[in-house]
Coordinates of C-alpha atoms in Angstrom, one line a residue:
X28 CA -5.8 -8.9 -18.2
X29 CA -2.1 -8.9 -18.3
X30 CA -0.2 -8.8 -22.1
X31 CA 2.8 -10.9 -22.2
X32 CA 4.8 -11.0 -25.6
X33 CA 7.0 -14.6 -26.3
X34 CA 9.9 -13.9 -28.9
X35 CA 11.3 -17.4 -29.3
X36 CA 12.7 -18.3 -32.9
X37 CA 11.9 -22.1 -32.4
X38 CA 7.8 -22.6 -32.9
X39 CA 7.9 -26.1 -30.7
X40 CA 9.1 -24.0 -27.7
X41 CA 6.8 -20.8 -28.3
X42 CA 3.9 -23.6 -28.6
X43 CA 4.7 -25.4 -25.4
X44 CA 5.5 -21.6 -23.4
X45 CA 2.3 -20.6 -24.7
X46 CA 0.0 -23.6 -23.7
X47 CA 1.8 -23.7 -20.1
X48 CA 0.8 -19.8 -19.8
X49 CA -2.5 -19.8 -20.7
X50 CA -3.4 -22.4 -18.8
X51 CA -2.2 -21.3 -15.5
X52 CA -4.5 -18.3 -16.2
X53 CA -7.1 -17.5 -19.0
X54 CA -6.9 -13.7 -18.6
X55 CA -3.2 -13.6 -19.8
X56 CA -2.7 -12.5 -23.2
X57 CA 0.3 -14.0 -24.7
X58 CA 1.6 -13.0 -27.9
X59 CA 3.8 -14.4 -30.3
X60 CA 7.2 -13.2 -31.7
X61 CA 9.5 -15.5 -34.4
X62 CA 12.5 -13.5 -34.0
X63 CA 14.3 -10.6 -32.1
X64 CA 13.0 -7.8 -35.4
X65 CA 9.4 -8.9 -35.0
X66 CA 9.9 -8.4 -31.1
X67 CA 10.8 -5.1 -31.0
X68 CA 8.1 -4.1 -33.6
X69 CA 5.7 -5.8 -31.4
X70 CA 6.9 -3.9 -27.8
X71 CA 6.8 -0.4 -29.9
X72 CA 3.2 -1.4 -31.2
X73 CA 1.9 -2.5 -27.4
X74 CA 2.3 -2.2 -24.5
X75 CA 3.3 -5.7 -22.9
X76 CA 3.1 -6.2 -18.6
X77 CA 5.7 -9.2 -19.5
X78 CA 8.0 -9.8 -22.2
X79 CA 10.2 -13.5 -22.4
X80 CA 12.6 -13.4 -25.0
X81 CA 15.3 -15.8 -26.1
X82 CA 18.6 -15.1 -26.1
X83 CA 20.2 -17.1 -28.8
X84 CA 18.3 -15.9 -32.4
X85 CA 18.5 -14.8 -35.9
X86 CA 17.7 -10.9 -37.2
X87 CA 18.5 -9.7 -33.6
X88 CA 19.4 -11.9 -30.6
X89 CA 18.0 -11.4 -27.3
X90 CA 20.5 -9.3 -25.8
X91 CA 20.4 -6.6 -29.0
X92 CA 16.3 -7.4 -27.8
X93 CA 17.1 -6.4 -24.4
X94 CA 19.4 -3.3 -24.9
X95 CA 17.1 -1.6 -27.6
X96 CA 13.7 -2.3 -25.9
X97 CA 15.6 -1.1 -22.4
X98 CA 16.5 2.2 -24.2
X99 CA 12.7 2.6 -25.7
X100 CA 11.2 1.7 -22.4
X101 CA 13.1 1.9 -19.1
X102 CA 10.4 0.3 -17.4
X103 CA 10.0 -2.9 -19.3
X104 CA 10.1 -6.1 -17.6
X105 CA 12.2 -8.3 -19.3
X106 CA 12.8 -12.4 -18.6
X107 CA 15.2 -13.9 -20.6
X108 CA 15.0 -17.6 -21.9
X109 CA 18.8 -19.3 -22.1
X110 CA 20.5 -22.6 -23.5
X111 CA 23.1 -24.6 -21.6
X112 CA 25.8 -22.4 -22.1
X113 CA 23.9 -19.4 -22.1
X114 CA 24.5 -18.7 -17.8
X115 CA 27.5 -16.0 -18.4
X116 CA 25.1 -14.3 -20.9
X117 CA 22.0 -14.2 -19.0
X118 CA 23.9 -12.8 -15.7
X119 CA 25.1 -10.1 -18.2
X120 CA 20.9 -9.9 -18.8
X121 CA 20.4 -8.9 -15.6
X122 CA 23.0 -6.5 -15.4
X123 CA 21.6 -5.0 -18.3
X124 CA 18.3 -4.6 -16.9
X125 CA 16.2 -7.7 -17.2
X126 CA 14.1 -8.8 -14.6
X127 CA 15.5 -12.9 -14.5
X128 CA 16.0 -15.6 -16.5
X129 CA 14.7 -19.1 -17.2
X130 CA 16.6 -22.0 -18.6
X131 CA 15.9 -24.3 -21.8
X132 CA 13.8 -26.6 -20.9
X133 CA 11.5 -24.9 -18.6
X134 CA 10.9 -25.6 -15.5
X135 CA 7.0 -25.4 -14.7
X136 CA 7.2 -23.8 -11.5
X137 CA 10.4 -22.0 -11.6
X138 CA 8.8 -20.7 -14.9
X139 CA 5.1 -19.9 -13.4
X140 CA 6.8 -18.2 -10.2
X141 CA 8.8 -15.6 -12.2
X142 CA 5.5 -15.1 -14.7
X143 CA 4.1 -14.5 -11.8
X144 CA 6.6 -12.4 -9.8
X145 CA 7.6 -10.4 -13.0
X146 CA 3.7 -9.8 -13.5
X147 CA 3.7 -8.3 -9.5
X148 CA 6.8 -6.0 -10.1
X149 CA 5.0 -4.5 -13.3
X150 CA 1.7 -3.8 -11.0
X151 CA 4.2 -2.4 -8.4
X152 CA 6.3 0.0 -11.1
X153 CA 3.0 1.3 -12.7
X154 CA 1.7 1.9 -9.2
X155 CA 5.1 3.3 -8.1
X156 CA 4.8 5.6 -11.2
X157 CA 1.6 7.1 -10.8
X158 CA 2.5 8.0 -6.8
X159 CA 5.9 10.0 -8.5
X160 CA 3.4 11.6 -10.7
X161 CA 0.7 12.2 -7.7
X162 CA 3.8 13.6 -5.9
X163 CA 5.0 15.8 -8.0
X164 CA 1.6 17.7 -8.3
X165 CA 1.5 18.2 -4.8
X166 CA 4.7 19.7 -4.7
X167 CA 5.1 18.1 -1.0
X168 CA 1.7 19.0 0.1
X169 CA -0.8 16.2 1.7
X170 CA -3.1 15.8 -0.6
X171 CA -6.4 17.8 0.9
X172 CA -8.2 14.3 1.6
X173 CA -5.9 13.9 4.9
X174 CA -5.8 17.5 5.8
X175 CA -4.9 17.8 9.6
X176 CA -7.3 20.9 10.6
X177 CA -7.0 23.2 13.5
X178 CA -4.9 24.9 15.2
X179 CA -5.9 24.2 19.0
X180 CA -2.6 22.8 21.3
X181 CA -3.7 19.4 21.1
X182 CA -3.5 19.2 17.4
X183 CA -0.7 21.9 17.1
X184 CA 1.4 19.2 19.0
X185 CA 0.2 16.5 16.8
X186 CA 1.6 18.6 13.7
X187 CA 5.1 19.7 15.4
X188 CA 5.5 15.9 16.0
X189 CA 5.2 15.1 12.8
X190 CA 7.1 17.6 11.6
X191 CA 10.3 16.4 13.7
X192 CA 10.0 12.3 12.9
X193 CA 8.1 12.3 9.7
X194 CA 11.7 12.3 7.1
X195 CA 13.2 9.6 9.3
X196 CA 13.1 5.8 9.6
X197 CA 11.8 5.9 13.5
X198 CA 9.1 3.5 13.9
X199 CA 5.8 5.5 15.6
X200 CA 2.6 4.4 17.6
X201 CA 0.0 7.1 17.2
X202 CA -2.6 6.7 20.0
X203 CA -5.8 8.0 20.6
X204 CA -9.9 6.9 20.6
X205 CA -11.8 6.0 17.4
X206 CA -12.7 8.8 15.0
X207 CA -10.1 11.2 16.0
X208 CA -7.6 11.1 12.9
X209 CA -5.2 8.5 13.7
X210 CA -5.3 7.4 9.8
X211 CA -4.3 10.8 8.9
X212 CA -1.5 11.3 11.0
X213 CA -0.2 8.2 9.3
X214 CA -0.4 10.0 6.1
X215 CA 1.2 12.6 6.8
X216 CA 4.2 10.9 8.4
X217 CA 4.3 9.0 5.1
X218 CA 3.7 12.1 2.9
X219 CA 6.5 14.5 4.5
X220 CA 8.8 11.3 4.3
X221 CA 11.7 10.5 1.8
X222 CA 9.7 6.7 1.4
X223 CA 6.6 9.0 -0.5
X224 CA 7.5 7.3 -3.4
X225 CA 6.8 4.2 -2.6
X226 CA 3.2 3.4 -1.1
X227 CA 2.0 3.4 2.0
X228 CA 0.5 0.1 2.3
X229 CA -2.4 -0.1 5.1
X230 CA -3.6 -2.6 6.9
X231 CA -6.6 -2.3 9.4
X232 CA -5.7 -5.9 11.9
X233 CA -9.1 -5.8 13.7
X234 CA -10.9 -6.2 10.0
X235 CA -9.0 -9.3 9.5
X236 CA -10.1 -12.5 10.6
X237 CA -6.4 -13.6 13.2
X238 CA -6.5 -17.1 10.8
X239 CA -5.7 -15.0 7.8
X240 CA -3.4 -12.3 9.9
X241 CA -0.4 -13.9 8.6
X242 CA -1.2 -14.9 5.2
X243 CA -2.5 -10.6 4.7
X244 CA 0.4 -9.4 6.2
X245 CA 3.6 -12.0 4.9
X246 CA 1.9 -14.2 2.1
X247 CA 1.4 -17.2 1.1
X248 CA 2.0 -20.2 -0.9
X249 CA -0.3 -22.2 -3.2
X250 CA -1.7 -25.0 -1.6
X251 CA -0.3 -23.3 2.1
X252 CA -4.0 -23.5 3.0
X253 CA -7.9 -24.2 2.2
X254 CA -8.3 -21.7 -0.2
X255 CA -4.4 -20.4 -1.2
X256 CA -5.0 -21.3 -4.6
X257 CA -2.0 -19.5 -5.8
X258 CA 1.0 -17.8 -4.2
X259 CA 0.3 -14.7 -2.7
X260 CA 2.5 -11.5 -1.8
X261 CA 2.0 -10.2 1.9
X262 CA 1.0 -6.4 2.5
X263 CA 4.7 -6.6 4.5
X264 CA 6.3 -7.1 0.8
X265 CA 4.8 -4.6 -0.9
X266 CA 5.6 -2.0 1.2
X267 CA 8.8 -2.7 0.4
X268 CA 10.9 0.7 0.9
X269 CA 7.7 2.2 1.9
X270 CA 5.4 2.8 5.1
X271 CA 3.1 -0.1 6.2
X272 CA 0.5 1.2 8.2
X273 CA -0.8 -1.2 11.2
X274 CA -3.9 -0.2 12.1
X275 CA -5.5 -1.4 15.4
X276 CA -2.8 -3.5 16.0
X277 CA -3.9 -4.0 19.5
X278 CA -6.4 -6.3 18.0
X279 CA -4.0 -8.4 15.9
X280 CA -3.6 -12.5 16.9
X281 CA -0.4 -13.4 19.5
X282 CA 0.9 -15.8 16.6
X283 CA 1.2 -12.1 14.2
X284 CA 2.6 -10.3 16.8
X285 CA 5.3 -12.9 17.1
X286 CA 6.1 -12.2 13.7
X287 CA 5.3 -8.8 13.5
X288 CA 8.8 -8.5 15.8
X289 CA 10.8 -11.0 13.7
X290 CA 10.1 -8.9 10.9
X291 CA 11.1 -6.1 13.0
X292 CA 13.8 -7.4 14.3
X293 CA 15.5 -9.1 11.4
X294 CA 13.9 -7.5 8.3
X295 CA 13.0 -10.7 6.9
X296 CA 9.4 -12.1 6.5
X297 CA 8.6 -15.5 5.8
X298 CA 5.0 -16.5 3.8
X299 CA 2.6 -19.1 5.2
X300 CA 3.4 -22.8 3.9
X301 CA 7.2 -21.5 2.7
X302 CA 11.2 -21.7 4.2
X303 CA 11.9 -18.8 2.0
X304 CA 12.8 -15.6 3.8
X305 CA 12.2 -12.5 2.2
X306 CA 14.2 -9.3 2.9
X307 CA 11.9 -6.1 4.0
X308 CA 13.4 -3.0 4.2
X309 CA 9.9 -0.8 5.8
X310 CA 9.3 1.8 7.8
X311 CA 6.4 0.6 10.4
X312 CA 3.7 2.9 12.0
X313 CA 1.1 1.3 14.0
X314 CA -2.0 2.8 15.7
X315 CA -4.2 1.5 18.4
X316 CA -7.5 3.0 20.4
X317 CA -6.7 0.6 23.4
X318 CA -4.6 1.0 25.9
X319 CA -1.5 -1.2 25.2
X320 CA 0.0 -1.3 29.0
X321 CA -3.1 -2.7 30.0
X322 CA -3.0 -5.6 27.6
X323 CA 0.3 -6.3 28.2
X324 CA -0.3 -6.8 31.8
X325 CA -3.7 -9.3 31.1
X326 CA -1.1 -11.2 28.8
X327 CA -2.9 -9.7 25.5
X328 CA 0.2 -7.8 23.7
X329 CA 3.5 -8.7 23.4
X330 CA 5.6 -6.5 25.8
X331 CA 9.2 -6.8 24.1
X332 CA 6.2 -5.7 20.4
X333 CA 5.3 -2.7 22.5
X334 CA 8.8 -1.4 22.9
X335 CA 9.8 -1.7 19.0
X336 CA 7.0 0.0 17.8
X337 CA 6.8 3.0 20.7
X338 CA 9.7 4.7 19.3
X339 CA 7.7 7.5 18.7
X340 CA 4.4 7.7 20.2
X341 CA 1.8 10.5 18.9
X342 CA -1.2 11.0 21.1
X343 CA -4.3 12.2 19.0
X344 CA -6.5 14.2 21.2
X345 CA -10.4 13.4 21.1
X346 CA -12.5 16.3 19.8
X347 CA -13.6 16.8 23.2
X348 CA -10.0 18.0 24.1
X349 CA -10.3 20.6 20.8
X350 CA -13.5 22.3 20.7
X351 CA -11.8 25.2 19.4
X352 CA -11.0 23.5 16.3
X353 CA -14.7 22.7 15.6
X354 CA -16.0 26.0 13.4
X355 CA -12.7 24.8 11.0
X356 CA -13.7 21.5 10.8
X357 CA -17.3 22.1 10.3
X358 CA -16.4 24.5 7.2
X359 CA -14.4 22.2 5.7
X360 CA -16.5 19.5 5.8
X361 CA -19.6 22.1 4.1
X362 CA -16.9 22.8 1.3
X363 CA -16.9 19.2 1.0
X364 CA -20.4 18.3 0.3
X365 CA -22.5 19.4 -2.2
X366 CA -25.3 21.4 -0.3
X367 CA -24.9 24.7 -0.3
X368 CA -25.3 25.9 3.2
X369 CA -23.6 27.8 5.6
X370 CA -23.4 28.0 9.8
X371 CA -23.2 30.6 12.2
X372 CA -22.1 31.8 14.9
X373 CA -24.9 30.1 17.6
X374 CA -24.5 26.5 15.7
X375 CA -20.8 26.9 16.3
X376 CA -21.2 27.8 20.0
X377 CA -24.2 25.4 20.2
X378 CA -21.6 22.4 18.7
X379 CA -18.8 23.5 20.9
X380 CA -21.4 22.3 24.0
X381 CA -21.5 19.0 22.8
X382 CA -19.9 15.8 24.1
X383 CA -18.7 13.9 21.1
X384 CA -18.0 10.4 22.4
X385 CA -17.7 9.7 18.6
X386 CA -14.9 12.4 17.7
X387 CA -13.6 13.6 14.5
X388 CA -16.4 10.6 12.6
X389 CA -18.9 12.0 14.2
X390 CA -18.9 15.1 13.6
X391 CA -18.5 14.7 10.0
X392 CA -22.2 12.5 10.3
X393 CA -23.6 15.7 12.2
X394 CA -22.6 18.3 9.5
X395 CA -23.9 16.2 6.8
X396 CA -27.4 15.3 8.7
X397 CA -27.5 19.3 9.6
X398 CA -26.9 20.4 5.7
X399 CA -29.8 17.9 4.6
X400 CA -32.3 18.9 7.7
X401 CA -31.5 22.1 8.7
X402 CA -32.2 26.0 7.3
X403 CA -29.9 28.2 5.4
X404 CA -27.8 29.2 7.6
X405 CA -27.7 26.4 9.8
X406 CA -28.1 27.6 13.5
X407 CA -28.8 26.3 17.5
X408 CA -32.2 25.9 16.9
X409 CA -31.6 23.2 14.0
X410 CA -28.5 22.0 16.3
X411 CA -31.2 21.3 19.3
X412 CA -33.7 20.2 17.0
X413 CA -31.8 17.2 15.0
X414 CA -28.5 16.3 17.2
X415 CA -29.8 14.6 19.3
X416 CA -27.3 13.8 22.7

């Protein structure tokens, strides 16, 4: 449910905003304001996702409307409605602080598309606002849910890599099997970056069927397609001074690769069904468990792709190549779960043995399975008994 507010002094035009609003969509709340005083009262009263005002009324005019509700609330988003005339005032709007402006009468889709675009900036700010907060309680730390653990030489490099790229805008390609932490690595880079503040925006390609590729990762236009039933911002978009995180991108479509490297290249993105080029100003990290020479050569990846997005490359080792971090990991996933068990010495050793074709994933799956099966402390014996290789 979004909560719009309409201050318009004239009731024919508040009627006809109002009717055109709510029937676009049924779950906006629009409410009504006959002048710039009862506006005001209104936004201190509420809080509004949208408020349209006009510029041209008694009590308070829009621009008194704009200044005072600006000084109350920063973070207001603010379209103003202007007469012929009206142009030099509503630029000076904008200077001010509000969002755009529509002109008397109305133009049905130039009005719908900022609703709608106004509405998407307010879902951004407030999502923007809680990742400052989020941020600021960390202090800079990754929050525990990606927590890189171990210290083996694999990982160690892993770490120092990050360490060295993460506060700049090279683009990286962490490689490595399934299950070994690629996701996290992406966090981190994101995390210890000067982009924290704005989201990391993921997107996993192989999880995507390729005929939606585009429309998930650059948008779309109403009517672009069966089933784009309105326009649509592209994951590209809103990671707008942010990270977007591509992962498996060896499994993305030729057609989104092509684009992929437009975007890349130009720092523009077009949506499906639409002319319109949209600037992008991202920082791109991609991750892949296949090997990318490979598909170049059986025609499957873009080479010229390859080359913008191995700026950095990050190999994650497999578990297999860090036994010695095992005992760490296994204790932090126990502190994780809510059995209250412990493992010793011959489960460790008896783990370390193991050939974990499955990695980081797997693991996880084993300590669960030997919390809920095994004895208190968990030893070799309940390792031979229920992991079964």
């Amino acid at each position: 449910m979004s909560n719009i507010l309409l201050i318009e002094d004239e009731q024919a035009i508040r009627n006809v905003l109002k009717s055109i609003l709510m029937d676009e969509n049924p779950k906006w709340n629009v409410d009504e304001a006959e002048n710039g005083l009862v506006g005001l009262e209104k936004i201190k009263e509420k809080e509004y996702d949208l408020i349209i005002s006009d510029i041209k009324m008694p009590k308070k005019d829009g621009m008194e409307v704009l200044s005072e509700a600006m000084a109350y609330n920063p973070d207001l988003t603010i379209v103003m409605i202007t007469g012929h005339g009206d142009v030099d005032l509503a630029v000076d709007a904008i200077k001010k602080g509000a969002y755009d402006f529509i002109s008397k009468p109305p133009d049905l889709n130039k009005l719908l598309t900022t609703v709608r675009n106004a509405l998407d900036r307010k879902s951004l700010i407030s999502s923007n606002k809680e990742l400052k907060s989020e941020n600021k309680a960390l202090k800079n730390k990754v929050a525990k849910k990606y927590e890189m653990i171990g210290e083996s030489e694999g990982i160690s490099q892993v770490k120092d890599i990050i360490d060295k790229v993460a506060d700049t805008d090279a683009r990286v390609l962490i490689l490595g099997p399934n299950g070994t932490g690629k996701e996290l690595v992406a966090h981190h880079l994101h995390e210890k970056s000067s982009r924290n503040v704005k989201p990391l925006v993921e997107v996993n390609c192989a999880a995507i069927p390729a005929e939606l590729i585009e429309s998930e990762l650059f948008g779309h236009v109403k009517g672009s397609f069966t089933g784009a039933v309105k326009d649509k911002q592209g994951k590209f978009e809103l990671a707008n001074e942010g990270t977007i995180f591509l992962d498996e991108i060896g499994d993305m479509s030729l057609s989104a690769q092509a684009k992929v490297l437009r975007a890349l290249q130009e720092g523009k993105v077009s949506p499906v069904g639409s002319e319109k080029e949209i600037d992008v100003n991202v920082r791109v990290i991609a991750a892949t468990n296949k090997d990318l020479r490979t598909e170049i050569n059986e025609g499957r990846f873009r080479e010229d792709l390859y080359h913008r997005l191995a700026v950095i490359i990050i190999n994650v080792p497999g578990l297999n190549d860090r036994r010695d971090d095992i005992p760490a990991l296994v204790e932090h996933f126990v502190s994780e779960n809510s059995i209250n068990k412990s493992f010793d010495k011959s489960a460790y050793e008896a783990l370390k043995e193991l050939d974990w074709t499955g990695n980081i994933r797997e693991l996880r799956n084993v300590v669960e399975r030997l919390l809920i099966l095994g004895d208190n402390p968990v030893t070799k014996k309940d390792v031979d008994q229920f992991v079964k290789k």
